[in-house]
Amino acid sequence: MVEPIYQSTKLQREKWIKEASFNLFNLKSEQVVIDLLTDSGTGAMSDRQWAAMMLGDESYAGASSYYNLKEAVKNITGFDYFLPTHQGRAAENVLFSVLVKEGDIVPGNSHFDTTKGHIEFRKAKAVDCTVDISADTTTWHPFKGNVDLEKLENVLKANPAEKISCIIVTVTNNTAGGQPVSMSNIREVGKLSKKYGVKFIIDSARFAENAYFIKIREEGYADKDIRDIAREMFSYADGMTMSSKKDAIVNMGGFIGFRDEELFRKASTFNIIYEGFLTYGGMSGRDMNALAQGLYEGTELQYLESRISQVALLGTKMKEYGIPVLQPFGGHAIFLNALEFLPNIPREEFPAQALAIELYTEGGVRAVEIGALMADRDPETRQNRYPELELVRLAVPRRVYTDNHIEYVAASVRNVFERRAHINRGVKITWEAPIMRHFTIALEKL
Ligand code: F0G
């Protein structure tokens, strides 16, 4: 789809962001010039996807669109059993209703915030076992999203298997900067999961981008097809959750993949309660058809090459201007290091949020804070958690913007960077929700 771009002035944006309580999620889309809030559900569907929608079968049970999607899921992931859900967090909700109980532990690389939310909501604990190098924003490492196998094994050793709901590996590792996880790391996690008798689930939102990085960075994969790489990744796991709004390039949709029938059967009951009957689960027939087609398009090498190099173009421009960005560049986004960008703002004043506000008022670019606001409070102590990295994410929607738009974004960031010495104060929280606060938070500028 071709969509309009809305122009505005700095003066208008200053007024709008104040009315939005300095929370970028509260802005109307017409108040945004270039929207890099997320790459989730914001992609442009193809001619073939729109055509597939016309053939959607809207039968309540047994729709052909369901079988179409089931076949695509089997082809792309290798999983025999699957449940459709309306998006990724719904897949988490259904699967965790079976796997996660109070007092459990869920180790993995960095859990995405909805994943962590679903775990903590069930009074279980998400343990982040990401490699230490992921917190180093400049050293080049091909797979900064990896699980630290020693940290993971220590958790598995220290706790009985029945206390561990499952291991979750998120590919690519969104929270750590869209960094990929290597095949050998996924394989080793698979071995540990078998050794300790714990299930291994892949949070697959950006599995195709991860497969692309494996192809170009990991020895032995240069000549392999993206789909073969993806199937190998999944072959080590017992199941997967998918937010189809990312690498399957649809505006809404998700699913769960299972290797064994028993887990599938248990989850099916929750799918019926929360999502809908097993053959639609929160999606219409036309949505399932678009998703099936999107799974094939999202795993095409040429598409992935152009997508990931467009994201890298933004990163390269940032580097050219001397702006501190996370390196290597993420697959779906460029992450600005707010602690270096705005060193005068203390952490208690949320420098990444302050930077996101500046980027918006400067050029109407909407980004998202991935720092202390998103990290929320510790569920036990209720103290603010300050993660090692305080980032602003510029997520690039798929097949939406031209390189010219990317240059505009880069120029806007540079303008803020040039006046960074004069940005000394951040924000204060005036209202927050008890969980997942960053979506609805109200702030005041200091
Ligand atoms: N897992 C990962 C790794 C994600 O990035 C997301 C969503 C989800 C699960 C949840 O999926 O939105 O379909 O319910 N990430 C979006 C983002 C919102 O902006 O990164 P969902």
Tab-separated table of C-alpha atoms and ligand atoms in Angstrom:
chain	number	residue	atom	x	y	z
A	1	MET	CA	0.000	0.000	0.000
A	2	VAL	CA	1.127	3.517	-0.668
A	3	GLU	CA	0.298	5.660	2.349
A	4	PRO	CA	0.536	9.427	2.893
A	5	ILE	CA	3.375	11.061	4.800
A	6	TYR	CA	2.165	13.826	7.092
A	7	GLN	CA	4.270	16.968	7.355
A	8	SER	CA	4.269	19.197	10.422
A	9	THR	CA	6.278	21.985	12.031
A	10	LYS	CA	8.486	21.848	15.085
A	11	LEU	CA	6.085	24.157	16.910
A	12	GLN	CA	3.144	21.846	16.233
A	13	ARG	CA	5.136	18.829	17.392
A	14	GLU	CA	6.176	20.521	20.627
A	15	LYS	CA	2.505	21.072	21.409
A	16	TRP	CA	1.467	17.529	20.403
A	17	ILE	CA	4.120	15.733	22.433
A	18	LYS	CA	3.144	17.733	25.504
A	19	GLU	CA	-0.508	16.828	24.963
A	20	ALA	CA	0.668	13.209	24.651
A	21	SER	CA	2.233	13.378	28.159
A	22	PHE	CA	5.627	12.936	26.500
A	23	ASN	CA	4.696	9.343	25.675
A	24	LEU	CA	5.226	8.677	21.962
A	25	PHE	CA	2.653	5.869	22.003
A	26	ASN	CA	0.001	8.541	22.654
A	27	LEU	CA	0.692	10.415	19.405
A	28	LYS	CA	-1.732	10.138	16.509
A	29	SER	CA	-0.182	8.757	13.337
A	30	GLU	CA	-0.892	12.049	11.500
A	31	GLN	CA	1.335	13.784	14.029
A	32	VAL	CA	4.296	11.650	12.928
A	33	VAL	CA	6.406	12.257	9.807
A	34	ILE	CA	8.477	9.046	9.697
A	35	ASP	CA	7.250	6.292	11.980
A	36	LEU	CA	10.034	4.083	13.290
A	37	LEU	CA	8.194	3.170	16.497
A	38	THR	CA	8.160	-0.464	15.480
A	39	ASP	CA	8.640	-2.891	12.616
A	40	SER	CA	5.663	-4.849	13.949
A	41	GLY	CA	2.588	-4.979	11.753
A	42	THR	CA	3.773	-1.888	9.920
A	43	GLY	CA	5.102	-3.600	6.784
A	44	ALA	CA	3.533	-3.193	3.350
A	45	MET	CA	1.824	-6.279	1.988
A	46	SER	CA	2.579	-7.440	-1.541
A	47	ASP	CA	0.306	-7.838	-4.567
A	48	ARG	CA	0.326	-11.578	-3.938
A	49	GLN	CA	-0.672	-11.175	-0.320
A	50	TRP	CA	-3.592	-8.891	-1.242
A	51	ALA	CA	-4.604	-11.369	-3.936
A	52	ALA	CA	-4.458	-14.232	-1.408
A	53	MET	CA	-6.767	-12.246	0.885
A	54	MET	CA	-9.463	-12.269	-1.784
A	55	LEU	CA	-9.483	-16.062	-1.580
A	56	GLY	CA	-9.861	-16.138	2.226
A	57	ASP	CA	-12.190	-18.898	3.386
A	58	GLU	CA	-14.212	-17.600	6.322
A	59	SER	CA	-15.671	-20.931	7.472
A	60	TYR	CA	-15.684	-21.198	11.250
A	61	ALA	CA	-14.110	-24.656	11.225
A	62	GLY	CA	-11.849	-26.349	8.712
A	63	ALA	CA	-11.331	-23.338	6.420
A	64	SER	CA	-9.053	-23.899	3.424
A	65	SER	CA	-7.102	-20.820	4.571
A	66	TYR	CA	-6.222	-22.699	7.753
A	67	TYR	CA	-4.877	-25.674	5.784
A	68	ASN	CA	-3.025	-23.279	3.517
A	69	LEU	CA	-1.329	-21.725	6.548
A	70	LYS	CA	-0.696	-25.100	8.171
A	71	GLU	CA	1.172	-26.194	5.048
A	72	ALA	CA	3.235	-22.983	4.957
A	73	VAL	CA	4.125	-23.354	8.650
A	74	LYS	CA	5.192	-26.963	8.050
A	75	ASN	CA	7.256	-26.015	4.976
A	76	ILE	CA	9.009	-23.063	6.553
A	77	THR	CA	9.467	-24.257	10.153
A	78	GLY	CA	9.151	-28.043	9.992
A	79	PHE	CA	6.631	-28.146	12.866
A	80	ASP	CA	3.822	-30.682	12.368
A	81	TYR	CA	1.398	-29.157	14.843
A	82	PHE	CA	0.383	-25.536	14.972
A	83	LEU	CA	-2.206	-23.188	16.466
A	84	PRO	CA	-3.122	-19.837	14.926
A	85	THR	CA	-3.317	-16.869	17.323
A	86	HIS	CA	-4.096	-13.221	16.743
A	87	GLN	CA	-0.521	-12.036	17.434
A	88	GLY	CA	2.733	-12.984	19.169
A	89	ARG	CA	1.788	-12.195	22.755
A	90	ALA	CA	-1.384	-14.233	22.310
A	91	ALA	CA	0.796	-17.183	21.311
A	92	GLU	CA	2.802	-16.605	24.506
A	93	ASN	CA	-0.365	-16.434	26.587
A	94	VAL	CA	-1.704	-19.734	25.225
A	95	LEU	CA	1.580	-21.622	25.453
A	96	PHE	CA	2.510	-20.257	28.895
A	97	SER	CA	-0.942	-21.195	30.203
A	98	VAL	CA	0.293	-24.773	29.816
A	99	LEU	CA	3.969	-24.385	30.653
A	100	VAL	CA	4.441	-21.601	33.228
A	101	LYS	CA	3.334	-21.925	36.861
A	102	GLU	CA	3.887	-19.770	39.931
A	103	GLY	CA	7.440	-19.998	41.229
A	104	ASP	CA	8.829	-21.296	37.920
A	105	ILE	CA	11.965	-20.106	36.199
A	106	VAL	CA	12.225	-19.331	32.475
A	107	PRO	CA	15.829	-18.906	31.327
A	108	GLY	CA	16.903	-17.804	27.852
A	109	ASN	CA	18.554	-14.905	26.067
A	110	SER	CA	16.835	-11.535	26.667
A	111	HIS	CA	13.075	-12.022	26.834
A	112	PHE	CA	10.979	-9.498	24.948
A	113	ASP	CA	8.814	-7.336	27.250
A	114	THR	CA	5.500	-9.091	26.499
A	115	THR	CA	7.203	-12.453	27.036
A	116	LYS	CA	8.578	-11.271	30.356
A	117	GLY	CA	5.186	-9.723	31.162
A	118	HIS	CA	3.400	-13.054	30.637
A	119	ILE	CA	6.000	-14.828	32.778
A	120	GLU	CA	5.943	-12.307	35.638
A	121	PHE	CA	2.159	-12.048	35.519
A	122	ARG	CA	2.140	-15.770	36.382
A	123	LYS	CA	4.539	-15.070	39.282
A	124	ALA	CA	7.382	-16.863	37.565
A	125	LYS	CA	10.847	-15.477	36.845
A	126	ALA	CA	12.515	-14.729	33.519
A	127	VAL	CA	16.283	-15.238	33.782
A	128	ASP	CA	18.377	-13.428	31.175
A	129	CYS	CA	21.388	-15.560	30.194
A	130	THR	CA	22.538	-13.474	27.210
A	131	VAL	CA	26.278	-13.368	26.516
A	132	ASP	CA	28.038	-10.502	28.332
A	133	ILE	CA	29.383	-9.050	25.101
A	134	SER	CA	25.842	-7.983	24.159
A	135	ALA	CA	26.175	-5.092	26.630
A	136	ASP	CA	29.300	-3.871	24.830
A	137	THR	CA	27.921	-1.482	22.235
A	138	THR	CA	30.967	-1.121	20.026
A	139	THR	CA	32.984	-4.342	19.795
A	140	TRP	CA	32.171	-6.290	16.655
A	141	HIS	CA	30.860	-9.761	17.378
A	142	PRO	CA	28.815	-11.715	14.815
A	143	PHE	CA	26.270	-13.144	17.270
A	144	LYS	CA	25.678	-10.797	20.174
A	145	GLY	CA	22.214	-12.273	20.668
A	146	ASN	CA	23.610	-15.629	21.805
A	147	VAL	CA	22.810	-17.428	25.017
A	148	ASP	CA	25.739	-17.751	27.420
A	149	LEU	CA	25.697	-21.546	27.669
A	150	GLU	CA	27.479	-21.588	31.001
A	151	LYS	CA	24.982	-19.181	32.574
A	152	LEU	CA	22.146	-21.276	31.169
A	153	GLU	CA	23.604	-24.565	32.396
A	154	ASN	CA	24.081	-23.081	35.868
A	155	VAL	CA	20.376	-22.235	36.013
A	156	LEU	CA	19.469	-25.717	34.758
A	157	LYS	CA	21.782	-27.356	37.302
A	158	ALA	CA	20.605	-25.269	40.242
A	159	ASN	CA	16.889	-25.964	39.760
A	160	PRO	CA	14.824	-29.143	39.390
A	161	ALA	CA	13.477	-29.658	35.845
A	162	GLU	CA	9.863	-29.306	37.009
A	163	LYS	CA	10.619	-25.742	38.213
A	164	ILE	CA	11.789	-24.709	34.764
A	165	SER	CA	8.857	-23.982	32.473
A	166	CYS	CA	11.005	-23.982	29.357
A	167	ILE	CA	14.052	-22.309	27.831
A	168	ILE	CA	13.161	-19.442	25.480
A	169	VAL	CA	15.566	-18.249	22.827
A	170	THR	CA	14.479	-15.120	20.969
A	171	VAL	CA	15.712	-14.776	17.388
A	172	THR	CA	16.862	-12.197	16.628
A	173	ASN	CA	17.424	-10.901	20.146
A	174	ASN	CA	15.292	-7.748	19.997
A	175	THR	CA	16.031	-6.485	23.500
A	176	ALA	CA	19.795	-6.826	22.969
A	177	GLY	CA	19.611	-4.711	19.808
A	178	GLY	CA	18.229	-6.982	17.108
A	179	GLN	CA	21.329	-9.126	17.364
A	180	PRO	CA	21.330	-12.623	15.879
A	181	VAL	CA	21.814	-15.989	17.570
A	182	SER	CA	24.158	-18.433	15.851
A	183	MET	CA	23.161	-21.887	14.667
A	184	SER	CA	25.780	-23.486	16.871
A	185	ASN	CA	24.366	-21.644	19.893
A	186	ILE	CA	20.816	-22.805	19.097
A	187	ARG	CA	22.132	-26.355	18.624
A	188	GLU	CA	23.922	-26.285	21.998
A	189	VAL	CA	20.822	-24.910	23.771
A	190	GLY	CA	18.922	-27.815	22.201
A	191	LYS	CA	21.454	-30.265	23.647
A	192	LEU	CA	21.206	-28.710	27.120
A	193	SER	CA	17.416	-28.810	26.990
A	194	LYS	CA	17.538	-32.548	26.277
A	195	LYS	CA	20.233	-33.192	28.881
A	196	TYR	CA	18.143	-31.545	31.612
A	197	GLY	CA	14.729	-32.629	30.343
A	198	VAL	CA	13.436	-29.086	29.818
A	199	LYS	CA	11.451	-27.871	26.800
A	200	PHE	CA	13.081	-25.470	24.362
A	201	ILE	CA	10.924	-22.814	22.679
A	202	ILE	CA	12.067	-20.329	20.031
A	203	ASP	CA	10.481	-16.867	20.068
A	204	SER	CA	10.610	-16.534	16.308
A	205	ALA	CA	9.351	-13.038	15.477
A	206	ARG	CA	12.449	-12.299	13.359
A	207	PHE	CA	13.588	-15.823	12.514
A	208	ALA	CA	14.176	-15.034	8.823
A	209	GLU	CA	16.465	-12.092	9.613
A	210	ASN	CA	18.291	-14.385	12.030
A	211	ALA	CA	18.656	-17.021	9.297
A	212	TYR	CA	20.060	-14.342	6.977
A	213	PHE	CA	22.740	-13.403	9.526
A	214	ILE	CA	23.638	-17.076	9.962
A	215	LYS	CA	24.032	-17.350	6.198
A	216	ILE	CA	26.370	-14.386	5.928
A	217	ARG	CA	28.248	-14.705	9.238
A	218	GLU	CA	28.477	-18.348	10.283
A	219	GLU	CA	30.913	-20.770	8.771
A	220	GLY	CA	29.340	-23.474	6.662
A	221	TYR	CA	26.112	-21.618	5.843
A	222	ALA	CA	27.113	-19.285	2.988
A	223	ASP	CA	25.729	-21.616	0.320
A	224	LYS	CA	22.638	-22.717	2.200
A	225	ASP	CA	19.135	-21.569	1.394
A	226	ILE	CA	17.443	-19.286	3.962
A	227	ARG	CA	14.569	-21.746	4.367
A	228	ASP	CA	16.926	-24.663	4.999
A	229	ILE	CA	18.704	-22.568	7.626
A	230	ALA	CA	15.391	-21.644	9.260
A	231	ARG	CA	14.261	-25.281	9.332
A	232	GLU	CA	17.550	-26.303	10.911
A	233	MET	CA	17.152	-23.610	13.602
A	234	PHE	CA	13.693	-24.946	14.463
A	235	SER	CA	14.830	-28.580	14.317
A	236	TYR	CA	16.603	-28.181	17.680
A	237	ALA	CA	13.505	-26.832	19.468
A	238	ASP	CA	10.316	-28.362	20.885
A	239	GLY	CA	8.181	-25.467	19.809
A	240	MET	CA	7.978	-21.862	18.705
A	241	THR	CA	5.904	-18.762	19.239
A	242	MET	CA	5.551	-16.378	16.342
A	243	SER	CA	4.546	-12.775	15.996
A	244	SER	CA	3.792	-12.845	12.267
A	245	LYS	CA	3.717	-9.053	12.255
A	246	LYS	CA	7.463	-9.014	11.755
A	247	ASP	CA	9.093	-11.525	9.414
A	248	ALA	CA	5.855	-12.788	7.886
A	249	ILE	CA	5.056	-9.195	6.803
A	250	VAL	CA	1.401	-9.085	7.815
A	251	ASN	CA	-0.385	-6.394	9.779
A	252	MET	CA	-1.832	-8.849	12.290
A	253	GLY	CA	-1.316	-12.500	13.120
A	254	GLY	CA	0.645	-15.071	15.038
A	255	PHE	CA	0.933	-18.768	15.730
A	256	ILE	CA	2.484	-21.473	17.877
A	257	GLY	CA	4.387	-24.423	16.425
A	258	PHE	CA	4.752	-27.711	18.303
A	259	ARG	CA	6.767	-30.837	17.758
A	260	ASP	CA	4.749	-33.103	20.030
A	261	GLU	CA	1.079	-33.782	19.949
A	262	GLU	CA	0.580	-33.794	23.708
A	263	LEU	CA	1.685	-30.192	24.220
A	264	PHE	CA	-0.369	-29.172	21.190
A	265	ARG	CA	-3.467	-30.853	22.686
A	266	LYS	CA	-3.005	-29.146	26.061
A	267	ALA	CA	-2.498	-25.742	24.450
A	268	SER	CA	-5.519	-26.271	22.185
A	269	THR	CA	-7.926	-25.877	25.112
A	270	PHE	CA	-6.418	-22.500	26.015
A	271	ASN	CA	-6.459	-21.469	22.363
A	272	ILE	CA	-10.216	-22.064	22.253
A	273	ILE	CA	-10.755	-20.048	25.446
A	274	TYR	CA	-8.518	-17.119	24.592
A	275	GLU	CA	-8.198	-16.957	20.818
A	276	GLY	CA	-10.882	-18.867	18.952
A	277	PHE	CA	-11.467	-22.257	17.430
A	278	LEU	CA	-8.391	-24.258	16.483
A	279	THR	CA	-8.689	-23.546	12.772
A	280	TYR	CA	-8.743	-19.757	13.023
A	281	GLY	CA	-7.516	-18.709	16.486
A	282	GLY	CA	-8.121	-14.978	16.296
A	283	MET	CA	-7.479	-14.587	12.591
A	284	SER	CA	-9.921	-14.342	9.736
A	285	GLY	CA	-9.448	-16.665	6.766
A	286	ARG	CA	-8.093	-13.827	4.656
A	287	ASP	CA	-5.534	-12.994	7.358
A	288	MET	CA	-4.332	-16.604	7.386
A	289	ASN	CA	-3.953	-16.577	3.599
A	290	ALA	CA	-1.896	-13.352	3.682
A	291	LEU	CA	0.247	-14.817	6.445
A	292	ALA	CA	0.892	-18.052	4.552
A	293	GLN	CA	2.076	-16.035	1.545
A	294	GLY	CA	4.089	-13.697	3.805
A	295	LEU	CA	6.024	-16.616	5.301
A	296	TYR	CA	7.341	-17.433	1.831
A	297	GLU	CA	8.107	-13.812	0.900
A	298	GLY	CA	9.798	-13.067	4.221
A	299	THR	CA	12.234	-15.936	3.677
A	300	GLU	CA	13.364	-14.875	0.185
A	301	LEU	CA	17.038	-14.022	0.041
A	302	GLN	CA	16.671	-10.982	-2.247
A	303	TYR	CA	14.055	-9.439	-0.003
A	304	LEU	CA	16.152	-10.033	3.137
A	305	GLU	CA	19.229	-8.565	1.475
A	306	SER	CA	17.436	-5.353	0.547
A	307	ARG	CA	15.711	-5.092	3.927
A	308	ILE	CA	18.772	-5.615	6.073
A	309	SER	CA	20.924	-3.356	3.913
A	310	GLN	CA	18.361	-0.548	4.222
A	311	VAL	CA	18.584	-0.800	8.002
A	312	ALA	CA	22.382	-0.818	7.679
A	313	LEU	CA	22.225	2.340	5.518
A	314	LEU	CA	20.718	4.188	8.475
A	315	GLY	CA	23.416	2.789	10.769
A	316	THR	CA	26.201	3.723	8.357
A	317	LYS	CA	24.935	7.310	8.167
A	318	MET	CA	24.841	7.518	11.973
A	319	LYS	CA	28.421	6.308	12.153
A	320	GLU	CA	29.489	8.807	9.504
A	321	TYR	CA	28.078	11.593	11.716
A	322	GLY	CA	29.870	10.241	14.794
A	323	ILE	CA	26.619	9.277	16.522
A	324	PRO	CA	26.949	6.467	19.104
A	325	VAL	CA	25.051	3.459	17.755
A	326	LEU	CA	24.977	-0.167	18.719
A	327	GLN	CA	27.255	-2.280	16.554
A	328	PRO	CA	26.982	-4.458	14.637
A	329	PHE	CA	23.715	-2.983	13.340
A	330	GLY	CA	20.564	-4.887	14.228
A	331	GLY	CA	18.512	-6.697	11.613
A	332	HIS	CA	15.336	-4.679	12.054
A	333	ALA	CA	16.530	-1.522	13.741
A	334	ILE	CA	19.328	0.855	14.614
A	335	PHE	CA	19.819	1.493	18.304
A	336	LEU	CA	21.183	4.787	19.615
A	337	ASN	CA	23.198	4.625	22.811
A	338	ALA	CA	21.445	7.282	24.879
A	339	LEU	CA	23.971	7.220	27.732
A	340	GLU	CA	26.670	8.359	25.326
A	341	PHE	CA	24.424	10.556	23.213
A	342	LEU	CA	23.080	12.544	26.193
A	343	PRO	CA	25.679	12.019	28.944
A	344	ASN	CA	24.430	15.016	30.940
A	345	ILE	CA	21.101	13.425	31.777
A	346	PRO	CA	21.152	11.205	34.882
A	347	ARG	CA	19.621	7.738	34.563
A	348	GLU	CA	16.815	8.616	36.979
A	349	GLU	CA	15.661	11.115	34.342
A	350	PHE	CA	15.457	8.458	31.595
A	351	PRO	CA	17.901	9.727	28.954
A	352	ALA	CA	16.647	7.382	26.224
A	353	GLN	CA	13.106	8.688	26.573
A	354	ALA	CA	14.457	12.253	26.560
A	355	LEU	CA	16.287	11.470	23.320
A	356	ALA	CA	13.205	9.897	21.720
A	357	ILE	CA	11.257	13.075	22.561
A	358	GLU	CA	13.990	15.248	20.997
A	359	LEU	CA	13.996	13.151	17.805
A	360	TYR	CA	10.269	13.585	17.528
A	361	THR	CA	10.223	17.335	18.020
A	362	GLU	CA	13.231	17.783	15.725
A	363	GLY	CA	11.986	15.960	12.632
A	364	GLY	CA	8.762	14.161	13.501
A	365	VAL	CA	10.636	10.857	13.702
A	366	ARG	CA	8.944	8.488	16.126
A	367	ALA	CA	11.271	5.977	17.792
A	368	VAL	CA	10.939	3.967	20.990
A	369	GLU	CA	12.767	3.919	24.306
A	370	ILE	CA	14.393	0.594	25.181
A	371	GLY	CA	15.796	1.462	28.549
A	372	ALA	CA	14.755	1.911	32.149
A	373	LEU	CA	11.149	2.850	31.358
A	374	MET	CA	10.622	-0.325	29.388
A	375	ALA	CA	12.572	-2.396	31.930
A	376	ASP	CA	9.860	-1.550	34.473
A	377	ARG	CA	10.139	-1.973	38.237
A	378	ASP	CA	11.393	-5.118	39.938
A	379	PRO	CA	8.204	-7.077	40.754
A	380	GLU	CA	9.423	-7.754	44.309
A	381	THR	CA	11.272	-4.618	45.413
A	382	ARG	CA	9.240	-2.234	43.161
A	383	GLN	CA	12.491	-0.337	42.514
A	384	ASN	CA	13.217	0.962	39.031
A	385	ARG	CA	15.371	-1.466	37.073
A	386	TYR	CA	18.237	0.141	35.214
A	387	PRO	CA	19.399	-2.185	32.441
A	388	GLU	CA	22.976	-1.978	31.319
A	389	LEU	CA	21.899	-0.461	28.031
A	390	GLU	CA	19.749	2.622	27.711
A	391	LEU	CA	18.766	2.707	24.033
A	392	VAL	CA	16.532	4.404	21.526
A	393	ARG	CA	15.363	2.038	18.831
A	394	LEU	CA	14.744	3.224	15.286
A	395	ALA	CA	12.854	0.238	13.861
A	396	VAL	CA	12.438	0.172	10.109
A	397	PRO	CA	9.091	-1.103	8.755
A	398	ARG	CA	9.376	-3.665	5.953
A	399	ARG	CA	8.901	-2.518	2.346
A	400	VAL	CA	7.556	0.906	3.412
A	401	TYR	CA	10.180	3.660	3.309
A	402	THR	CA	12.645	4.607	0.577
A	403	ASP	CA	16.342	5.238	1.158
A	404	ASN	CA	15.486	8.924	0.822
A	405	HIS	CA	13.296	8.702	3.929
A	406	ILE	CA	16.157	6.979	5.697
A	407	GLU	CA	18.448	9.911	4.800
A	408	TYR	CA	15.872	12.300	6.259
A	409	VAL	CA	15.851	10.334	9.512
A	410	ALA	CA	19.652	10.377	9.631
A	411	ALA	CA	19.687	14.164	9.136
A	412	SER	CA	17.149	14.632	11.953
A	413	VAL	CA	19.230	12.557	14.355
A	414	ARG	CA	22.317	14.525	13.354
A	415	ASN	CA	20.564	17.836	14.115
A	416	VAL	CA	19.787	16.635	17.645
A	417	PHE	CA	23.323	15.304	18.029
A	418	GLU	CA	24.777	18.694	17.110
A	419	ARG	CA	22.905	20.406	19.934
A	420	ARG	CA	23.350	17.613	22.487
A	421	ALA	CA	25.447	19.757	24.847
A	422	HIS	CA	22.346	21.877	25.494
A	423	ILE	CA	20.126	18.939	26.410
A	424	ASN	CA	20.630	18.503	30.143
A	425	ARG	CA	17.357	17.408	31.660
A	426	GLY	CA	15.159	14.399	31.104
A	427	VAL	CA	11.683	13.425	32.276
A	428	LYS	CA	9.805	12.504	35.440
A	429	ILE	CA	7.037	9.898	35.757
A	430	THR	CA	3.653	11.330	36.749
A	431	TRP	CA	1.593	8.161	36.263
A	432	GLU	CA	2.448	4.525	35.553
A	433	ALA	CA	0.699	1.151	35.285
A	434	PRO	CA	1.815	-1.670	37.613
A	435	ILE	CA	3.113	-3.782	34.706
A	436	MET	CA	4.346	-2.972	31.173
A	437	ARG	CA	4.264	0.679	32.090
A	438	HIS	CA	6.002	2.181	29.066
A	439	PHE	CA	2.963	1.821	26.786
A	440	THR	CA	0.702	4.024	28.886
A	441	ILE	CA	3.099	6.015	31.046
A	442	ALA	CA	2.556	9.748	31.627
A	443	LEU	CA	5.634	11.951	31.910
A	444	GLU	CA	6.604	15.507	32.578
A	445	LYS	CA	9.615	17.270	31.102
A	446	LEU	CA	12.113	18.486	33.685
B	1	F0G	N1	8.565	-11.493	20.706
B	1	F0G	C1	9.367	-10.555	20.187
B	1	F0G	C2	10.817	-10.839	20.031
B	1	F0G	C3	8.848	-9.318	19.824
B	1	F0G	O1	9.668	-8.392	19.328
B	1	F0G	C4	7.464	-9.084	19.980
B	1	F0G	C5	6.874	-7.811	19.617
B	1	F0G	C6	6.659	-10.104	20.506
B	1	F0G	C7	7.245	-11.296	20.857
B	1	F0G	C8	5.183	-9.924	20.715
B	1	F0G	O2	4.502	-9.992	19.519
B	1	F0G	O3	3.478	-7.734	19.213
B	1	F0G	O4	2.711	-9.703	17.891
B	1	F0G	O5	2.181	-9.525	20.284
B	1	F0G	N2	7.544	-6.792	19.359
B	1	F0G	C9	7.076	-5.521	18.887
B	1	F0G	C10	8.240	-4.565	18.835
B	1	F0G	C11	5.878	-4.977	19.558
B	1	F0G	O6	7.996	-3.364	18.636
B	1	F0G	O7	9.401	-4.989	18.960
B	1	F0G	P1	3.150	-9.176	19.225
